[in-house]
């Protein structure tokens, strides 16, 4: 659970960090450093709102009835899967064009004034923040109450992303974004399939979906849910030893459809893109 959440936090955080690196590097290169404070204002606002949303989802639902909690948790999990699915496909191609698009938006915003500049920073980071907040809630719900591993994992991943962003900006390291987003995308597709299955189970427990007692398999006698193997499989893949037919079908269908589509070659790609730091220079 710790490692998987750290990797998810790293992936989500690095996307936001790259946005900030591109915007700040563009302003520094063009000699318009006066606008940096407005970019940072937009970024800070997006971060605060994302944290507030994550806190509301995580702590604000604890006073509700069990069925309502399960309904909200299941819906949030499925929404998180939708966000993640769109995000991994978008980043598969956007890594090549994101630098130019962001610099173009910022260049136009510079002519409109401080609020427009702040809005570019807010929107650039806000989308990632919204995904992160919902995904954080979904992973903490899947982990269950009484464990801080998801929070620690997310903190490690996000702090690592910030550190990488600083190193990229200073030119200390270079990252092949195509390779990074491809392999982390594969990992996220597998994680998303598990979260989808978990969300469906929540909706079944809430009585929104049928089939709670119709099990496709139950290997609890082989893989104890609280044993090391069960904990490991749950932490990485949200695997549960007792899985309903609806969960199993959803997991299999998601992997069978999304993973091949994600791994298929992208037309027109002849070489790996340059790292964001190099593109911003």
Coordinates of C-alpha atoms in Angstrom, one line a residue, residues 25-124:
X25 CA 11.2 28.7 -17.0
X26 CA 9.3 30.5 -19.8
X27 CA 9.0 33.6 -17.7
X28 CA 12.6 33.5 -16.6
X29 CA 13.8 33.0 -20.2
X30 CA 11.7 35.9 -21.6
X31 CA 12.7 38.3 -18.8
X32 CA 9.2 38.6 -17.4
X33 CA 9.9 37.5 -13.9
X34 CA 7.5 40.1 -12.5
X35 CA 4.7 37.6 -13.5
X36 CA 6.1 34.7 -11.5
X37 CA 4.3 35.8 -8.3
X38 CA 1.0 35.6 -10.1
X39 CA 1.7 32.2 -11.5
X40 CA 2.6 31.1 -8.0
X41 CA -0.6 32.6 -6.6
X42 CA -2.6 30.6 -9.1
X43 CA -0.7 27.4 -8.2
X44 CA -1.0 28.0 -4.5
X45 CA -4.8 28.5 -4.8
X46 CA -5.1 25.3 -6.8
X47 CA -3.1 23.3 -4.2
X48 CA -5.2 24.7 -1.3
X49 CA -8.5 23.9 -3.0
X50 CA -7.3 20.4 -3.8
X51 CA -6.3 19.8 -0.2
X52 CA -9.6 21.1 1.0
X53 CA -11.5 18.8 -1.4
X54 CA -9.4 15.8 -0.3
X55 CA -10.0 16.6 3.4
X56 CA -13.8 17.1 2.9
X57 CA -14.1 13.8 1.0
X58 CA -11.9 11.9 3.5
X59 CA -13.2 13.3 6.8
X60 CA -16.5 14.9 6.0
X61 CA -18.2 11.6 5.2
X62 CA -17.4 9.8 8.4
X63 CA -20.6 11.0 10.2
X64 CA -22.9 9.6 7.5
X65 CA -24.6 6.3 7.6
X66 CA -22.8 3.2 6.5
X67 CA -24.8 2.9 3.3
X68 CA -24.3 6.6 2.4
X69 CA -20.6 6.3 3.1
X70 CA -20.4 3.3 0.8
X71 CA -22.4 5.0 -1.9
X72 CA -20.2 8.1 -1.8
X73 CA -17.0 6.0 -1.6
X74 CA -18.0 3.8 -4.5
X75 CA -19.0 6.7 -6.7
X76 CA -15.8 8.5 -5.9
X77 CA -13.8 5.4 -6.8
X78 CA -15.5 5.1 -10.1
X79 CA -15.1 8.8 -10.8
X80 CA -11.4 8.5 -9.9
X81 CA -11.0 5.6 -12.4
X82 CA -12.6 7.8 -15.1
X83 CA -10.2 10.7 -14.3
X84 CA -7.1 8.3 -14.3
X85 CA -8.2 6.7 -17.6
X86 CA -8.5 10.0 -19.4
X87 CA -5.3 11.3 -17.8
X88 CA -3.1 8.4 -18.8
X89 CA -4.3 8.5 -22.4
X90 CA -3.9 12.3 -22.5
X91 CA -0.4 12.3 -21.1
X92 CA 0.6 9.6 -23.6
X93 CA 0.6 12.2 -26.3
X94 CA 0.5 15.5 -24.4
X95 CA 4.1 15.1 -23.2
X96 CA 5.2 16.2 -26.6
X97 CA 3.1 19.3 -26.9
X98 CA 2.4 20.4 -23.3
X99 CA 5.3 22.8 -23.2
X100 CA 4.3 24.7 -26.3
X101 CA 0.6 24.8 -25.3
X102 CA 1.3 26.1 -21.8
X103 CA 3.8 28.8 -23.0
X104 CA 1.2 29.9 -25.6
X105 CA -1.5 30.3 -23.0
X106 CA 0.8 32.2 -20.6
X107 CA 2.1 34.4 -23.4
X108 CA -1.5 35.5 -24.2
X109 CA -2.3 35.9 -20.5
X110 CA 0.6 38.2 -20.0
X111 CA -1.2 40.7 -22.3
X112 CA -4.4 40.4 -20.2
X113 CA -3.0 41.1 -16.7
X114 CA -2.3 39.4 -13.4
X115 CA -5.6 37.6 -13.0
X116 CA -5.2 35.9 -16.4
X117 CA -1.7 34.9 -15.5
X118 CA -2.9 33.5 -12.1
X119 CA -5.6 31.6 -14.0
X120 CA -3.1 29.8 -16.2
X121 CA -1.2 28.6 -13.1
X122 CA -4.5 27.7 -11.4
X123 CA -5.9 25.7 -14.3
X124 CA -2.6 24.0 -15.1

